[in-house]
Amino acid sequence: MLRVGLTGGIGSGKSTVGALLAKRGAVVVDSDILAREVVAVGTPGLAEVVEAFGADVLTSNGQLDRSALGQLVFADAEARRRLESIIHPRVRALAAEIEGAASDQSVVVHDIPLLLETGQADDFDAVVVVDVSVDVQQERLVHERGLSADEAAARISSQASREDRLAAADYVVVNAATMQELEEAVDDLWAKLTRVHAGSPPAP
């Protein structure tokens, strides 16, 4: 099994790269999806979030109001760490279950937004970083996700810097142009990963 950590700053298109890798045969473990599952209605995770942050982080139908919670934690490092202490252990447990069910011959890609921030970069055989400039991140968050400029800046600054991500990368996928170019970049990445998986030296 080849274990790959996939990361990138918010708005980089990391999840898109994960989906493209899945199409090429990777087993993709998406931490964003798992993070939603562990705070679904009726879960111990949601109960603990409400205990920590109050009932105002719930919608009228009892689901987690991610926008309200985000406003609380993205500008408050202590609150963010408290939330992460609730979410991250549960996500890692689910991720381990999915990986454990995969074939020994699989390329397993763990899509983890906070790979560096949570100290997991050394846990993988390879680290892939989806890279865009901070300006592109800001533009996407404002125009595609509807955040204000200040909200976008706060979320970007709450994560590791672009420079730190690139320093930790074994492979970099640039996602600043067209979908076709991204497809080609992922084709190149997949060829390199499968070459390593087959026991050949990594391509330059």
C-alpha positions as protocol buffer text, in pm:
chain_id: "A"
residue {
  index: 1
  type: MET
  ca { x: 0 y: 0 z: 0 }
}
residue {
  index: 2
  type: LEU
  ca { x: 120 y: 349 z: -87 }
}
residue {
  index: 3
  type: ARG
  ca { x: -11 y: 603 z: 164 }
}
residue {
  index: 4
  type: VAL
  ca { x: -32 y: 958 z: 30 }
}
residue {
  index: 5
  type: GLY
  ca { x: -118 y: 1275 z: 219 }
}
residue {
  index: 6
  type: LEU
  ca { x: -298 y: 1530 z: 0 }
}
residue {
  index: 7
  type: THR
  ca { x: -326 y: 1887 z: 120 }
}
residue {
  index: 8
  type: GLY
  ca { x: -356 y: 2246 z: 5 }
}
residue {
  index: 9
  type: GLY
  ca { x: -478 y: 2578 z: 130 }
}
residue {
  index: 10
  type: ILE
  ca { x: -848 y: 2659 z: 143 }
}
residue {
  index: 11
  type: GLY
  ca { x: -973 y: 2736 z: -207 }
}
residue {
  index: 12
  type: SER
  ca { x: -683 y: 2556 z: -374 }
}
residue {
  index: 13
  type: GLY
  ca { x: -901 y: 2289 z: -534 }
}
residue {
  index: 14
  type: LYS
  ca { x: -763 y: 2006 z: -325 }
}
residue {
  index: 15
  type: SER
  ca { x: -1092 y: 1816 z: -322 }
}
residue {
  index: 16
  type: THR
  ca { x: -1108 y: 1838 z: -701 }
}
residue {
  index: 17
  type: VAL
  ca { x: -762 y: 1683 z: -723 }
}
residue {
  index: 18
  type: GLY
  ca { x: -874 y: 1412 z: -481 }
}
residue {
  index: 19
  type: ALA
  ca { x: -1174 y: 1334 z: -703 }
}
residue {
  index: 20
  type: LEU
  ca { x: -951 y: 1315 z: -1011 }
}
residue {
  index: 21
  type: LEU
  ca { x: -717 y: 1075 z: -831 }
}
residue {
  index: 22
  type: ALA
  ca { x: -1016 y: 860 z: -734 }
}
residue {
  index: 23
  type: LYS
  ca { x: -1115 y: 841 z: -1103 }
}
residue {
  index: 24
  type: ARG
  ca { x: -766 y: 710 z: -1177 }
}
residue {
  index: 25
  type: GLY
  ca { x: -792 y: 434 z: -920 }
}
residue {
  index: 26
  type: ALA
  ca { x: -685 y: 580 z: -586 }
}
residue {
  index: 27
  type: VAL
  ca { x: -871 y: 502 z: -266 }
}
residue {
  index: 28
  type: VAL
  ca { x: -947 y: 854 z: -142 }
}
residue {
  index: 29
  type: VAL
  ca { x: -1019 y: 923 z: 223 }
}
residue {
  index: 30
  type: ASP
  ca { x: -1172 y: 1272 z: 235 }
}
residue {
  index: 31
  type: SER
  ca { x: -1131 y: 1427 z: 578 }
}
residue {
  index: 32
  type: ASP
  ca { x: -1384 y: 1704 z: 499 }
}
residue {
  index: 33
  type: ILE
  ca { x: -1654 y: 1444 z: 440 }
}
residue {
  index: 34
  type: LEU
  ca { x: -1556 y: 1252 z: 751 }
}
residue {
  index: 35
  type: ALA
  ca { x: -1557 y: 1575 z: 953 }
}
residue {
  index: 36
  type: ARG
  ca { x: -1922 y: 1624 z: 858 }
}
residue {
  index: 37
  type: GLU
  ca { x: -2008 y: 1265 z: 947 }
}
residue {
  index: 38
  type: VAL
  ca { x: -1864 y: 1287 z: 1298 }
}
residue {
  index: 39
  type: VAL
  ca { x: -2086 y: 1586 z: 1383 }
}
residue {
  index: 40
  type: ALA
  ca { x: -2404 y: 1461 z: 1216 }
}
residue {
  index: 41
  type: VAL
  ca { x: -2730 y: 1485 z: 1409 }
}
residue {
  index: 42
  type: GLY
  ca { x: -2734 y: 1241 z: 1698 }
}
residue {
  index: 43
  type: THR
  ca { x: -2359 y: 1182 z: 1715 }
}
residue {
  index: 44
  type: PRO
  ca { x: -2145 y: 1220 z: 2028 }
}
residue {
  index: 45
  type: GLY
  ca { x: -1928 y: 1458 z: 1825 }
}
residue {
  index: 46
  type: LEU
  ca { x: -2215 y: 1703 z: 1773 }
}
residue {
  index: 47
  type: ALA
  ca { x: -2312 y: 1679 z: 2139 }
}
residue {
  index: 48
  type: GLU
  ca { x: -1959 y: 1768 z: 2240 }
}
residue {
  index: 49
  type: VAL
  ca { x: -1947 y: 2063 z: 1997 }
}
residue {
  index: 50
  type: VAL
  ca { x: -2271 y: 2199 z: 2144 }
}
residue {
  index: 51
  type: GLU
  ca { x: -2136 y: 2152 z: 2496 }
}
residue {
  index: 52
  type: ALA
  ca { x: -1824 y: 2347 z: 2402 }
}
residue {
  index: 53
  type: PHE
  ca { x: -1977 y: 2627 z: 2194 }
}
residue {
  index: 54
  type: GLY
  ca { x: -2344 y: 2644 z: 2288 }
}
residue {
  index: 55
  type: ALA
  ca { x: -2673 y: 2575 z: 2111 }
}
residue {
  index: 56
  type: ASP
  ca { x: -2629 y: 2882 z: 1887 }
}
residue {
  index: 57
  type: VAL
  ca { x: -2412 y: 2667 z: 1660 }
}
residue {
  index: 58
  type: LEU
  ca { x: -2717 y: 2458 z: 1567 }
}
residue {
  index: 59
  type: THR
  ca { x: -2971 y: 2527 z: 1294 }
}
residue {
  index: 60
  type: SER
  ca { x: -3344 y: 2521 z: 1368 }
}
residue {
  index: 61
  type: ASN
  ca { x: -3358 y: 2152 z: 1273 }
}
residue {
  index: 62
  type: GLY
  ca { x: -3073 y: 2054 z: 1502 }
}
residue {
  index: 63
  type: GLN
  ca { x: -2794 y: 2028 z: 1248 }
}
residue {
  index: 64
  type: LEU
  ca { x: -2457 y: 2194 z: 1291 }
}
residue {
  index: 65
  type: ASP
  ca { x: -2459 y: 2549 z: 1157 }
}
residue {
  index: 66
  type: ARG
  ca { x: -2116 y: 2544 z: 998 }
}
residue {
  index: 67
  type: SER
  ca { x: -2126 y: 2913 z: 911 }
}
residue {
  index: 68
  type: ALA
  ca { x: -2203 y: 3018 z: 1268 }
}
residue {
  index: 69
  type: LEU
  ca { x: -1937 y: 2786 z: 1405 }
}
residue {
  index: 70
  type: GLY
  ca { x: -1687 y: 2911 z: 1149 }
}
residue {
  index: 71
  type: GLN
  ca { x: -1738 y: 3270 z: 1258 }
}
residue {
  index: 72
  type: LEU
  ca { x: -1659 y: 3165 z: 1614 }
}
residue {
  index: 73
  type: VAL
  ca { x: -1345 y: 2965 z: 1549 }
}
residue {
  index: 74
  type: PHE
  ca { x: -1164 y: 3110 z: 1249 }
}
residue {
  index: 75
  type: ALA
  ca { x: -1082 y: 3435 z: 1429 }
}
residue {
  index: 76
  type: ASP
  ca { x: -1007 y: 3270 z: 1765 }
}
residue {
  index: 77
  type: ALA
  ca { x: -710 y: 3033 z: 1779 }
}
residue {
  index: 78
  type: GLU
  ca { x: -807 y: 2889 z: 2118 }
}
residue {
  index: 79
  type: ALA
  ca { x: -1163 y: 2816 z: 2003 }
}
residue {
  index: 80
  type: ARG
  ca { x: -1029 y: 2658 z: 1686 }
}
residue {
  index: 81
  type: ARG
  ca { x: -798 y: 2429 z: 1883 }
}
residue {
  index: 82
  type: ARG
  ca { x: -1089 y: 2329 z: 2105 }
}
residue {
  index: 83
  type: LEU
  ca { x: -1299 y: 2238 z: 1802 }
}
residue {
  index: 84
  type: GLU
  ca { x: -1010 y: 2046 z: 1645 }
}
residue {
  index: 85
  type: SER
  ca { x: -964 y: 1845 z: 1964 }
}
residue {
  index: 86
  type: ILE
  ca { x: -1323 y: 1726 z: 1924 }
}
residue {
  index: 87
  type: ILE
  ca { x: -1322 y: 1664 z: 1549 }
}
residue {
  index: 88
  type: HIS
  ca { x: -975 y: 1539 z: 1459 }
}
residue {
  index: 89
  type: PRO
  ca { x: -953 y: 1222 z: 1674 }
}
residue {
  index: 90
  type: ARG
  ca { x: -1290 y: 1106 z: 1543 }
}
residue {
  index: 91
  type: VAL
  ca { x: -1193 y: 1178 z: 1183 }
}
residue {
  index: 92
  type: ARG
  ca { x: -864 y: 989 z: 1221 }
}
residue {
  index: 93
  type: ALA
  ca { x: -1046 y: 688 z: 1362 }
}
residue {
  index: 94
  type: LEU
  ca { x: -1284 y: 677 z: 1064 }
}
residue {
  index: 95
  type: ALA
  ca { x: -997 y: 728 z: 820 }
}
residue {
  index: 96
  type: ALA
  ca { x: -810 y: 435 z: 972 }
}
residue {
  index: 97
  type: GLU
  ca { x: -1118 y: 215 z: 926 }
}
residue {
  index: 98
  type: ILE
  ca { x: -1142 y: 305 z: 556 }
}
residue {
  index: 99
  type: GLU
  ca { x: -772 y: 250 z: 497 }
}
residue {
  index: 100
  type: GLY
  ca { x: -788 y: -81 z: 683 }
}
residue {
  index: 101
  type: ALA
  ca { x: -1054 y: -204 z: 442 }
}
residue {
  index: 102
  type: ALA
  ca { x: -844 y: -120 z: 133 }
}
residue {
  index: 103
  type: SER
  ca { x: -635 y: -372 z: -57 }
}
residue {
  index: 104
  type: ASP
  ca { x: -266 y: -395 z: 25 }
}
residue {
  index: 105
  type: GLN
  ca { x: -201 y: -300 z: -339 }
}
residue {
  index: 106
  type: SER
  ca { x: -395 y: 26 z: -317 }
}
residue {
  index: 107
  type: VAL
  ca { x: -275 y: 382 z: -349 }
}
residue {
  index: 108
  type: VAL
  ca { x: -458 y: 537 z: -53 }
}
residue {
  index: 109
  type: VAL
  ca { x: -486 y: 914 z: -66 }
}
residue {
  index: 110
  type: HIS
  ca { x: -578 y: 1093 z: 257 }
}
residue {
  index: 111
  type: ASP
  ca { x: -727 y: 1432 z: 168 }
}
residue {
  index: 112
  type: ILE
  ca { x: -640 y: 1635 z: 479 }
}
residue {
  index: 113
  type: PRO
  ca { x: -678 y: 2016 z: 475 }
}
residue {
  index: 114
  type: LEU
  ca { x: -473 y: 2061 z: 794 }
}
residue {
  index: 115
  type: LEU
  ca { x: -206 y: 1801 z: 722 }
}
residue {
  index: 116
  type: LEU
  ca { x: 81 y: 2025 z: 832 }
}
residue {
  index: 117
  type: GLU
  ca { x: -106 y: 2197 z: 1111 }
}
residue {
  index: 118
  type: THR
  ca { x: -189 y: 1865 z: 1277 }
}
residue {
  index: 119
  type: GLY
  ca { x: 166 y: 1729 z: 1243 }
}
residue {
  index: 120
  type: GLN
  ca { x: 76 y: 1442 z: 1009 }
}
residue {
  index: 121
  type: ALA
  ca { x: 307 y: 1514 z: 715 }
}
residue {
  index: 122
  type: ASP
  ca { x: 562 y: 1254 z: 827 }
}
residue {
  index: 123
  type: ASP
  ca { x: 295 y: 985 z: 860 }
}
residue {
  index: 124
  type: PHE
  ca { x: 274 y: 928 z: 485 }
}
residue {
  index: 125
  type: ASP
  ca { x: 493 y: 779 z: 215 }
}
residue {
  index: 126
  type: ALA
  ca { x: 444 y: 1092 z: 5 }
}
residue {
  index: 127
  type: VAL
  ca { x: 289 y: 1436 z: 48 }
}
residue {
  index: 128
  type: VAL
  ca { x: 107 y: 1605 z: -241 }
}
residue {
  index: 129
  type: VAL
  ca { x: 35 y: 1978 z: -218 }
}
residue {
  index: 130
  type: VAL
  ca { x: -220 y: 2150 z: -440 }
}
residue {
  index: 131
  type: ASP
  ca { x: -79 y: 2497 z: -488 }
}
residue {
  index: 132
  type: VAL
  ca { x: -225 y: 2834 z: -581 }
}
residue {
  index: 133
  type: SER
  ca { x: -128 y: 3187 z: -484 }
}
residue {
  index: 134
  type: VAL
  ca { x: -288 y: 3356 z: -184 }
}
residue {
  index: 135
  type: ASP
  ca { x: -451 y: 3602 z: -425 }
}
residue {
  index: 136
  type: VAL
  ca { x: -622 y: 3316 z: -607 }
}
residue {
  index: 137
  type: GLN
  ca { x: -736 y: 3165 z: -276 }
}
residue {
  index: 138
  type: GLN
  ca { x: -882 y: 3500 z: -172 }
}
residue {
  index: 139
  type: GLU
  ca { x: -1061 y: 3548 z: -504 }
}
residue {
  index: 140
  type: ARG
  ca { x: -1214 y: 3200 z: -500 }
}
residue {
  index: 141
  type: LEU
  ca { x: -1335 y: 3229 z: -142 }
}
residue {
  index: 142
  type: VAL
  ca { x: -1503 y: 3561 z: -212 }
}
residue {
  index: 143
  type: HIS
  ca { x: -1649 y: 3490 z: -556 }
}
residue {
  index: 144
  type: GLU
  ca { x: -1720 y: 3116 z: -533 }
}
residue {
  index: 145
  type: ARG
  ca { x: -1802 y: 3069 z: -164 }
}
residue {
  index: 146
  type: GLY
  ca { x: -1955 y: 3406 z: -87 }
}
residue {
  index: 147
  type: LEU
  ca { x: -1722 y: 3501 z: 199 }
}
residue {
  index: 148
  type: SER
  ca { x: -1634 y: 3859 z: 272 }
}
residue {
  index: 149
  type: ALA
  ca { x: -1276 y: 3967 z: 206 }
}
residue {
  index: 150
  type: ASP
  ca { x: -1209 y: 3973 z: 581 }
}
residue {
  index: 151
  type: GLU
  ca { x: -1358 y: 3625 z: 633 }
}
residue {
  index: 152
  type: ALA
  ca { x: -1151 y: 3489 z: 347 }
}
residue {
  index: 153
  type: ALA
  ca { x: -833 y: 3645 z: 483 }
}
residue {
  index: 154
  type: ALA
  ca { x: -903 y: 3506 z: 831 }
}
residue {
  index: 155
  type: ARG
  ca { x: -951 y: 3153 z: 699 }
}
residue {
  index: 156
  type: ILE
  ca { x: -638 y: 3168 z: 486 }
}
residue {
  index: 157
  type: SER
  ca { x: -428 y: 3303 z: 773 }
}
residue {
  index: 158
  type: SER
  ca { x: -559 y: 3033 z: 1009 }
}
residue {
  index: 159
  type: GLN
  ca { x: -380 y: 2770 z: 800 }
}
residue {
  index: 160
  type: ALA
  ca { x: -14 y: 2694 z: 736 }
}
residue {
  index: 161
  type: SER
  ca { x: 158 y: 2932 z: 499 }
}
residue {
  index: 162
  type: ARG
  ca { x: 198 y: 2854 z: 133 }
}
residue {
  index: 163
  type: GLU
  ca { x: 574 y: 2842 z: 183 }
}
residue {
  index: 164
  type: ASP
  ca { x: 547 y: 2585 z: 464 }
}
residue {
  index: 165
  type: ARG
  ca { x: 319 y: 2364 z: 256 }
}
residue {
  index: 166
  type: LEU
  ca { x: 554 y: 2373 z: -41 }
}
residue {
  index: 167
  type: ALA
  ca { x: 850 y: 2292 z: 183 }
}
residue {
  index: 168
  type: ALA
  ca { x: 673 y: 1976 z: 299 }
}
residue {
  index: 169
  type: ALA
  ca { x: 570 y: 1862 z: -49 }
}
residue {
  index: 170
  type: ASP
  ca { x: 708 y: 1562 z: -233 }
}
residue {
  index: 171
  type: TYR
  ca { x: 483 y: 1650 z: -528 }
}
residue {
  index: 172
  type: VAL
  ca { x: 315 y: 1978 z: -621 }
}
residue {
  index: 173
  type: VAL
  ca { x: 3 y: 2014 z: -837 }
}
residue {
  index: 174
  type: VAL
  ca { x: -54 y: 2371 z: -956 }
}
residue {
  index: 175
  type: ASN
  ca { x: -424 y: 2454 z: -992 }
}
residue {
  index: 176
  type: ALA
  ca { x: -428 y: 2808 z: -1121 }
}
residue {
  index: 177
  type: ALA
  ca { x: -543 y: 2763 z: -1481 }
}
residue {
  index: 178
  type: THR
  ca { x: -791 y: 2548 z: -1674 }
}
residue {
  index: 179
  type: MET
  ca { x: -953 y: 2218 z: -1584 }
}
residue {
  index: 180
  type: GLN
  ca { x: -775 y: 2055 z: -1877 }
}
residue {
  index: 181
  type: GLU
  ca { x: -439 y: 2163 z: -1742 }
}
residue {
  index: 182
  type: LEU
  ca { x: -534 y: 2032 z: -1398 }
}
residue {
  index: 183
  type: GLU
  ca { x: -633 y: 1697 z: -1552 }
}
residue {
  index: 184
  type: GLU
  ca { x: -293 y: 1680 z: -1723 }
}
residue {
  index: 185
  type: ALA
  ca { x: -114 y: 1766 z: -1399 }
}
residue {
  index: 186
  type: VAL
  ca { x: -303 y: 1491 z: -1215 }
}
residue {
  index: 187
  type: ASP
  ca { x: -222 y: 1243 z: -1494 }
}
residue {
  index: 188
  type: ASP
  ca { x: 145 y: 1326 z: -1442 }
}
residue {
  index: 189
  type: LEU
  ca { x: 112 y: 1292 z: -1065 }
}
residue {
  index: 190
  type: TRP
  ca { x: -68 y: 957 z: -1093 }
}
residue {
  index: 191
  type: ALA
  ca { x: 204 y: 824 z: -1323 }
}
residue {
  index: 192
  type: LYS
  ca { x: 467 y: 921 z: -1067 }
}
residue {
  index: 193
  type: LEU
  ca { x: 275 y: 773 z: -774 }
}
residue {
  index: 194
  type: THR
  ca { x: 212 y: 443 z: -950 }
}
residue {
  index: 195
  type: ARG
  ca { x: 579 y: 429 z: -1052 }
}
residue {
  index: 196
  type: VAL
  ca { x: 680 y: 464 z: -687 }
}
residue {
  index: 197
  type: HIS
  ca { x: 414 y: 212 z: -585 }
}
residue {
  index: 198
  type: ALA
  ca { x: 559 y: -39 z: -830 }
}
residue {
  index: 199
  type: GLY
  ca { x: 896 y: -4 z: -658 }
}
residue {
  index: 200
  type: SER
  ca { x: 1069 y: 208 z: -921 }
}
residue {
  index: 201
  type: PRO
  ca { x: 1263 y: 518 z: -824 }
}
residue {
  index: 202
  type: PRO
  ca { x: 1054 y: 834 z: -835 }
}
residue {
  index: 203
  type: ALA
  ca { x: 1056 y: 1025 z: -1161 }
}
residue {
  index: 204
  type: PRO
  ca { x: 1212 y: 1370 z: -1146 }
}
